[in-house]
Amino acid sequence: MQAEEILAYLDDNPDFLASHAPRYGLKPLQDRVVSFADRQMLDLKDRNRQLEARLTQLIRHGEQNDQIVARSHKLAVSLLRGQSLAEVHQAIQHSFAEHFGLPRVALRLWHPGAESSELYNSRQDIRLLAGNLSAPYCGPYANDEIISWFPTTPVLQSFAQLALRDGTEPFGMLVIASDDAQRFTLEMQTHYLAQMAELMSQALLRVLGKA
């Protein structure tokens, strides 16, 4: 059989190669037949696209992390400047509102040094809640007492609850609230919030010790 006859046969039977592709080292692809080399090249291009998408995602996350670190640094500097409970409290509120876009922040303390302050709250349920927070809580839940620390509007949809500790013993709680249900979710990482809680704890203990 001559080459022309083979080609003519293939023209008359377009499904032949697709039906016998493995025998001839070919692989069907979307109604076409390509060689294994071509298929490997296509697979490599797909893998490269996936890697590029992953790299873009990692870069975006890295940029977001850099922003959080920079904002945390500004918070730390503001806390260092505070020389009284009122000044440290103001630094916390200003930092979260100005640098994180989170103006709804509530601070409550049961440290003896805060007894004369409007921030003092010694409710047992709050103290127990703080004691049970081995890490910051992020999610849609807050009890009625915590919700009462915020204005009634807008309706708050998510919360970050941070225990403030002197060593292992909690002496206060900071709650950050948002009307965006996706701002604080159960799945989000909390290590940056934990670091901020440590910074704020030390700054507060410093000024509470002067009271």
PDB file of C-alpha atoms in Angstrom:
ATOM      1  CA  MET A   1       0.000   0.000   0.000  1.00  0.00           C
ATOM      2  CA  GLN A   2       1.385   3.330  -1.080  1.00  0.00           C
ATOM      3  CA  ALA A   3       1.480   6.458   1.096  1.00  0.00           C
ATOM      4  CA  GLU A   4      -1.174   8.107  -1.046  1.00  0.00           C
ATOM      5  CA  GLU A   5      -3.500   5.196  -0.442  1.00  0.00           C
ATOM      6  CA  ILE A   6      -2.910   5.393   3.330  1.00  0.00           C
ATOM      7  CA  LEU A   7      -3.637   9.099   3.367  1.00  0.00           C
ATOM      8  CA  ALA A   8      -6.748   8.597   1.273  1.00  0.00           C
ATOM      9  CA  TYR A   9      -7.936   5.908   3.661  1.00  0.00           C
ATOM     10  CA  LEU A  10      -7.385   8.224   6.642  1.00  0.00           C
ATOM     11  CA  ASP A  11      -9.270  10.979   4.863  1.00  0.00           C
ATOM     12  CA  ASP A  12     -12.197   8.617   4.343  1.00  0.00           C
ATOM     13  CA  ASN A  13     -11.996   7.307   7.930  1.00  0.00           C
ATOM     14  CA  PRO A  14     -11.255  10.318  10.203  1.00  0.00           C
ATOM     15  CA  ASP A  15     -11.989   8.325  13.375  1.00  0.00           C
ATOM     16  CA  PHE A  16      -9.370   5.670  12.661  1.00  0.00           C
ATOM     17  CA  LEU A  17      -6.458   7.349  14.475  1.00  0.00           C
ATOM     18  CA  ALA A  18      -8.613   8.312  17.444  1.00  0.00           C
ATOM     19  CA  SER A  19      -9.783   4.692  17.739  1.00  0.00           C
ATOM     20  CA  HIS A  20      -6.239   3.277  17.539  1.00  0.00           C
ATOM     21  CA  ALA A  21      -4.297   6.144  19.142  1.00  0.00           C
ATOM     22  CA  PRO A  22      -2.483   4.107  21.869  1.00  0.00           C
ATOM     23  CA  ARG A  23      -1.130   1.638  19.301  1.00  0.00           C
ATOM     24  CA  TYR A  24       0.569   4.426  17.391  1.00  0.00           C
ATOM     25  CA  GLY A  25       1.792   6.483  20.344  1.00  0.00           C
ATOM     26  CA  LEU A  26      -0.963   9.045  19.990  1.00  0.00           C
ATOM     27  CA  LYS A  27      -3.442  10.433  22.498  1.00  0.00           C
ATOM     28  CA  PRO A  28      -6.912  11.867  21.807  1.00  0.00           C
ATOM     29  CA  LEU A  29      -7.456  15.459  22.958  1.00  0.00           C
ATOM     30  CA  GLN A  30     -10.753  17.289  22.488  1.00  0.00           C
ATOM     31  CA  ASP A  31     -11.722  15.504  19.260  1.00  0.00           C
ATOM     32  CA  ARG A  32      -8.157  15.758  17.984  1.00  0.00           C
ATOM     33  CA  VAL A  33      -5.277  13.351  18.016  1.00  0.00           C
ATOM     34  CA  VAL A  34      -1.932  14.649  19.153  1.00  0.00           C
ATOM     35  CA  SER A  35       1.371  12.978  19.813  1.00  0.00           C
ATOM     36  CA  PHE A  36       2.509  12.260  23.335  1.00  0.00           C
ATOM     37  CA  ALA A  37       5.181  14.931  22.936  1.00  0.00           C
ATOM     38  CA  ASP A  38       2.549  17.514  22.025  1.00  0.00           C
ATOM     39  CA  ARG A  39       0.352  16.368  24.878  1.00  0.00           C
ATOM     40  CA  GLN A  40       3.253  16.661  27.300  1.00  0.00           C
ATOM     41  CA  MET A  41       3.867  20.180  26.056  1.00  0.00           C
ATOM     42  CA  LEU A  42       0.195  21.056  26.607  1.00  0.00           C
ATOM     43  CA  ASP A  43       0.320  19.522  30.091  1.00  0.00           C
ATOM     44  CA  LEU A  44       3.459  21.520  30.828  1.00  0.00           C
ATOM     45  CA  LYS A  45       1.739  24.731  29.733  1.00  0.00           C
ATOM     46  CA  ASP A  46      -1.227  23.942  31.991  1.00  0.00           C
ATOM     47  CA  ARG A  47       1.123  23.281  34.892  1.00  0.00           C
ATOM     48  CA  ASN A  48       2.952  26.549  34.225  1.00  0.00           C
ATOM     49  CA  ARG A  49      -0.351  28.424  34.279  1.00  0.00           C
ATOM     50  CA  GLN A  50      -1.223  26.803  37.607  1.00  0.00           C
ATOM     51  CA  LEU A  51       2.188  27.689  39.029  1.00  0.00           C
ATOM     52  CA  GLU A  52       1.858  31.271  37.814  1.00  0.00           C
ATOM     53  CA  ALA A  53      -1.561  31.552  39.478  1.00  0.00           C
ATOM     54  CA  ARG A  54      -0.133  30.107  42.695  1.00  0.00           C
ATOM     55  CA  LEU A  55       2.835  32.485  42.579  1.00  0.00           C
ATOM     56  CA  THR A  56       0.504  35.440  42.050  1.00  0.00           C
ATOM     57  CA  GLN A  57      -1.527  34.324  45.046  1.00  0.00           C
ATOM     58  CA  LEU A  58       1.605  33.968  47.205  1.00  0.00           C
ATOM     59  CA  ILE A  59       2.801  37.425  46.176  1.00  0.00           C
ATOM     60  CA  ARG A  60      -0.586  38.894  47.067  1.00  0.00           C
ATOM     61  CA  HIS A  61      -0.552  37.184  50.459  1.00  0.00           C
ATOM     62  CA  GLY A  62       2.997  38.378  51.033  1.00  0.00           C
ATOM     63  CA  GLU A  63       2.003  41.958  50.272  1.00  0.00           C
ATOM     64  CA  GLN A  64      -0.941  41.664  52.650  1.00  0.00           C
ATOM     65  CA  ASN A  65       1.342  40.299  55.370  1.00  0.00           C
ATOM     66  CA  ASP A  66       3.768  43.167  54.804  1.00  0.00           C
ATOM     67  CA  GLN A  67       0.900  45.617  55.268  1.00  0.00           C
ATOM     68  CA  ILE A  68      -0.139  43.962  58.523  1.00  0.00           C
ATOM     69  CA  VAL A  69       3.433  44.055  59.826  1.00  0.00           C
ATOM     70  CA  ALA A  70       3.744  47.752  58.954  1.00  0.00           C
ATOM     71  CA  ARG A  71       0.439  48.562  60.642  1.00  0.00           C
ATOM     72  CA  SER A  72       1.379  46.509  63.695  1.00  0.00           C
ATOM     73  CA  HIS A  73       4.601  48.500  63.927  1.00  0.00           C
ATOM     74  CA  LYS A  74       2.616  51.745  63.924  1.00  0.00           C
ATOM     75  CA  LEU A  75       0.418  50.337  66.680  1.00  0.00           C
ATOM     76  CA  ALA A  76       3.496  49.427  68.737  1.00  0.00           C
ATOM     77  CA  VAL A  77       4.966  52.920  68.337  1.00  0.00           C
ATOM     78  CA  SER A  78       1.676  54.505  69.427  1.00  0.00           C
ATOM     79  CA  LEU A  79       1.490  52.230  72.451  1.00  0.00           C
ATOM     80  CA  LEU A  80       5.026  53.169  73.504  1.00  0.00           C
ATOM     81  CA  ARG A  81       4.079  56.842  73.473  1.00  0.00           C
ATOM     82  CA  GLY A  82       1.171  56.353  75.852  1.00  0.00           C
ATOM     83  CA  GLN A  83       1.959  57.429  79.409  1.00  0.00           C
ATOM     84  CA  SER A  84      -1.449  56.817  80.979  1.00  0.00           C
ATOM     85  CA  LEU A  85      -4.344  54.406  80.657  1.00  0.00           C
ATOM     86  CA  ALA A  86      -6.341  57.015  78.754  1.00  0.00           C
ATOM     87  CA  GLU A  87      -3.475  57.608  76.301  1.00  0.00           C
ATOM     88  CA  VAL A  88      -2.881  53.904  75.671  1.00  0.00           C
ATOM     89  CA  HIS A  89      -6.607  53.385  75.186  1.00  0.00           C
ATOM     90  CA  GLN A  90      -6.718  56.249  72.715  1.00  0.00           C
ATOM     91  CA  ALA A  91      -3.684  54.829  70.880  1.00  0.00           C
ATOM     92  CA  ILE A  92      -5.439  51.476  70.499  1.00  0.00           C
ATOM     93  CA  GLN A  93      -8.631  53.018  69.182  1.00  0.00           C
ATOM     94  CA  HIS A  94      -6.820  55.379  66.821  1.00  0.00           C
ATOM     95  CA  SER A  95      -4.497  52.696  65.444  1.00  0.00           C
ATOM     96  CA  PHE A  96      -7.237  50.236  64.593  1.00  0.00           C
ATOM     97  CA  ALA A  97      -9.432  52.928  63.075  1.00  0.00           C
ATOM     98  CA  GLU A  98      -6.692  54.736  61.142  1.00  0.00           C
ATOM     99  CA  HIS A  99      -4.434  51.888  60.041  1.00  0.00           C
ATOM    100  CA  PHE A 100      -6.763  48.874  59.910  1.00  0.00           C
ATOM    101  CA  GLY A 101     -10.048  50.547  59.010  1.00  0.00           C
ATOM    102  CA  LEU A 102     -11.687  49.136  62.137  1.00  0.00           C
ATOM    103  CA  PRO A 103     -13.265  51.945  64.174  1.00  0.00           C
ATOM    104  CA  ARG A 104     -15.359  49.698  66.432  1.00  0.00           C
ATOM    105  CA  VAL A 105     -13.041  48.591  69.218  1.00  0.00           C
ATOM    106  CA  ALA A 106     -14.028  47.931  72.837  1.00  0.00           C
ATOM    107  CA  LEU A 107     -11.589  47.520  75.730  1.00  0.00           C
ATOM    108  CA  ARG A 108     -12.581  46.179  79.148  1.00  0.00           C
ATOM    109  CA  LEU A 109     -10.261  45.567  82.107  1.00  0.00           C
ATOM    110  CA  TRP A 110     -10.568  43.999  85.549  1.00  0.00           C
ATOM    111  CA  HIS A 111      -7.067  44.907  86.694  1.00  0.00           C
ATOM    112  CA  PRO A 112      -7.028  46.701  90.088  1.00  0.00           C
ATOM    113  CA  GLY A 113      -5.293  49.638  88.441  1.00  0.00           C
ATOM    114  CA  ALA A 114      -8.364  50.233  86.255  1.00  0.00           C
ATOM    115  CA  GLU A 115     -10.989  50.276  89.024  1.00  0.00           C
ATOM    116  CA  SER A 116     -11.501  54.018  88.769  1.00  0.00           C
ATOM    117  CA  SER A 117     -11.743  53.905  84.969  1.00  0.00           C
ATOM    118  CA  GLU A 118     -14.818  53.602  82.778  1.00  0.00           C
ATOM    119  CA  LEU A 119     -13.064  50.636  81.186  1.00  0.00           C
ATOM    120  CA  TYR A 120     -13.389  48.563  84.357  1.00  0.00           C
ATOM    121  CA  ASN A 121     -15.572  45.475  84.042  1.00  0.00           C
ATOM    122  CA  SER A 122     -15.298  42.584  86.483  1.00  0.00           C
ATOM    123  CA  ARG A 123     -18.191  40.463  85.244  1.00  0.00           C
ATOM    124  CA  GLN A 124     -17.472  36.825  85.912  1.00  0.00           C
ATOM    125  CA  ASP A 125     -18.750  35.636  82.518  1.00  0.00           C
ATOM    126  CA  ILE A 126     -16.328  37.944  80.708  1.00  0.00           C
ATOM    127  CA  ARG A 127     -13.425  36.844  82.882  1.00  0.00           C
ATOM    128  CA  LEU A 128     -14.247  33.199  82.231  1.00  0.00           C
ATOM    129  CA  LEU A 129     -14.544  33.862  78.504  1.00  0.00           C
ATOM    130  CA  ALA A 130     -11.134  35.533  78.421  1.00  0.00           C
ATOM    131  CA  GLY A 131      -9.623  32.695  80.423  1.00  0.00           C
ATOM    132  CA  ASN A 132     -10.881  30.185  77.855  1.00  0.00           C
ATOM    133  CA  LEU A 133      -9.350  32.027  74.902  1.00  0.00           C
ATOM    134  CA  SER A 134      -6.149  30.116  74.233  1.00  0.00           C
ATOM    135  CA  ALA A 135      -5.966  32.105  70.971  1.00  0.00           C
ATOM    136  CA  PRO A 136      -7.917  35.080  69.610  1.00  0.00           C
ATOM    137  CA  TYR A 137     -11.427  34.155  68.564  1.00  0.00           C
ATOM    138  CA  CYS A 138     -12.626  35.311  65.143  1.00  0.00           C
ATOM    139  CA  GLY A 139     -16.150  34.686  63.956  1.00  0.00           C
ATOM    140  CA  PRO A 140     -19.797  35.731  64.078  1.00  0.00           C
ATOM    141  CA  TYR A 141     -20.454  35.060  67.764  1.00  0.00           C
ATOM    142  CA  ALA A 142     -20.411  37.496  70.682  1.00  0.00           C
ATOM    143  CA  ASN A 143     -22.447  37.297  73.855  1.00  0.00           C
ATOM    144  CA  ASP A 144     -24.961  39.949  74.868  1.00  0.00           C
ATOM    145  CA  GLU A 145     -22.565  41.648  77.259  1.00  0.00           C
ATOM    146  CA  ILE A 146     -19.932  42.164  74.556  1.00  0.00           C
ATOM    147  CA  ILE A 147     -22.510  43.376  72.054  1.00  0.00           C
ATOM    148  CA  SER A 148     -23.671  45.942  74.633  1.00  0.00           C
ATOM    149  CA  TRP A 149     -20.209  47.548  74.487  1.00  0.00           C
ATOM    150  CA  PHE A 150     -20.961  48.823  70.971  1.00  0.00           C
ATOM    151  CA  PRO A 151     -23.575  51.194  69.521  1.00  0.00           C
ATOM    152  CA  THR A 152     -26.750  49.524  68.282  1.00  0.00           C
ATOM    153  CA  THR A 153     -26.048  50.548  64.694  1.00  0.00           C
ATOM    154  CA  PRO A 154     -24.676  49.356  62.399  1.00  0.00           C
ATOM    155  CA  VAL A 155     -25.543  45.719  63.026  1.00  0.00           C
ATOM    156  CA  LEU A 156     -22.300  43.927  63.781  1.00  0.00           C
ATOM    157  CA  GLN A 157     -21.656  40.719  61.835  1.00  0.00           C
ATOM    158  CA  SER A 158     -18.216  39.521  62.932  1.00  0.00           C
ATOM    159  CA  PHE A 159     -15.908  39.870  65.912  1.00  0.00           C
ATOM    160  CA  ALA A 160     -12.303  39.388  66.982  1.00  0.00           C
ATOM    161  CA  GLN A 161     -12.002  38.730  70.716  1.00  0.00           C
ATOM    162  CA  LEU A 162      -8.536  39.013  72.269  1.00  0.00           C
ATOM    163  CA  ALA A 163      -7.647  38.148  75.837  1.00  0.00           C
ATOM    164  CA  LEU A 164      -5.137  40.536  77.439  1.00  0.00           C
ATOM    165  CA  ARG A 165      -2.826  38.687  79.802  1.00  0.00           C
ATOM    166  CA  ASP A 166      -0.308  39.255  82.541  1.00  0.00           C
ATOM    167  CA  GLY A 167       1.703  36.104  81.971  1.00  0.00           C
ATOM    168  CA  THR A 168      -0.974  33.441  81.745  1.00  0.00           C
ATOM    169  CA  GLU A 169      -3.631  35.296  83.744  1.00  0.00           C
ATOM    170  CA  PRO A 170      -6.083  37.454  81.783  1.00  0.00           C
ATOM    171  CA  PHE A 171      -6.710  40.955  83.127  1.00  0.00           C
ATOM    172  CA  GLY A 172      -8.779  42.318  80.264  1.00  0.00           C
ATOM    173  CA  MET A 173     -10.340  41.786  76.874  1.00  0.00           C
ATOM    174  CA  LEU A 174     -10.215  43.681  73.604  1.00  0.00           C
ATOM    175  CA  VAL A 175     -13.009  43.138  71.093  1.00  0.00           C
ATOM    176  CA  ILE A 176     -12.883  44.389  67.510  1.00  0.00           C
ATOM    177  CA  ALA A 177     -16.199  44.352  65.667  1.00  0.00           C
ATOM    178  CA  SER A 178     -17.243  44.792  62.049  1.00  0.00           C
ATOM    179  CA  ASP A 179     -20.475  45.031  60.098  1.00  0.00           C
ATOM    180  CA  ASP A 180     -18.794  42.900  57.410  1.00  0.00           C
ATOM    181  CA  ALA A 181     -19.502  39.208  58.017  1.00  0.00           C
ATOM    182  CA  GLN A 182     -16.280  38.266  56.159  1.00  0.00           C
ATOM    183  CA  ARG A 183     -13.975  40.585  58.109  1.00  0.00           C
ATOM    184  CA  PHE A 184     -13.421  38.089  60.928  1.00  0.00           C
ATOM    185  CA  THR A 185     -14.096  34.460  60.075  1.00  0.00           C
ATOM    186  CA  LEU A 186     -13.579  31.153  61.846  1.00  0.00           C
ATOM    187  CA  GLU A 187     -11.056  30.099  59.188  1.00  0.00           C
ATOM    188  CA  MET A 188      -8.736  33.104  59.362  1.00  0.00           C
ATOM    189  CA  GLN A 189      -5.263  32.937  60.854  1.00  0.00           C
ATOM    190  CA  THR A 190      -4.911  34.694  64.218  1.00  0.00           C
ATOM    191  CA  HIS A 191      -1.174  34.818  64.910  1.00  0.00           C
ATOM    192  CA  TYR A 192      -0.926  38.530  64.059  1.00  0.00           C
ATOM    193  CA  LEU A 193      -3.844  39.278  66.378  1.00  0.00           C
ATOM    194  CA  ALA A 194      -2.134  37.242  69.107  1.00  0.00           C
ATOM    195  CA  GLN A 195       1.034  39.312  68.695  1.00  0.00           C
ATOM    196  CA  MET A 196      -0.984  42.545  68.870  1.00  0.00           C
ATOM    197  CA  ALA A 197      -2.665  41.290  72.047  1.00  0.00           C
ATOM    198  CA  GLU A 198       0.764  40.769  73.607  1.00  0.00           C
ATOM    199  CA  LEU A 199       1.858  44.283  72.622  1.00  0.00           C
ATOM    200  CA  MET A 200      -1.289  45.862  74.023  1.00  0.00           C
ATOM    201  CA  SER A 201      -1.100  43.773  77.199  1.00  0.00           C
ATOM    202  CA  GLN A 202       2.403  44.993  77.974  1.00  0.00           C
ATOM    203  CA  ALA A 203       1.544  48.602  77.215  1.00  0.00           C
ATOM    204  CA  LEU A 204      -1.528  48.450  79.448  1.00  0.00           C
ATOM    205  CA  LEU A 205       0.305  46.719  82.300  1.00  0.00           C
ATOM    206  CA  ARG A 206       2.950  49.427  82.174  1.00  0.00           C
ATOM    207  CA  VAL A 207       0.447  52.238  82.728  1.00  0.00           C
ATOM    208  CA  LEU A 208      -1.826  50.259  85.049  1.00  0.00           C
ATOM    209  CA  GLY A 209       1.165  49.713  87.323  1.00  0.00           C
ATOM    210  CA  LYS A 210       1.425  53.503  87.675  1.00  0.00           C
ATOM    211  CA  ALA A 211      -2.232  53.875  88.708  1.00  0.00           C
TER     212      ALA A 211
END
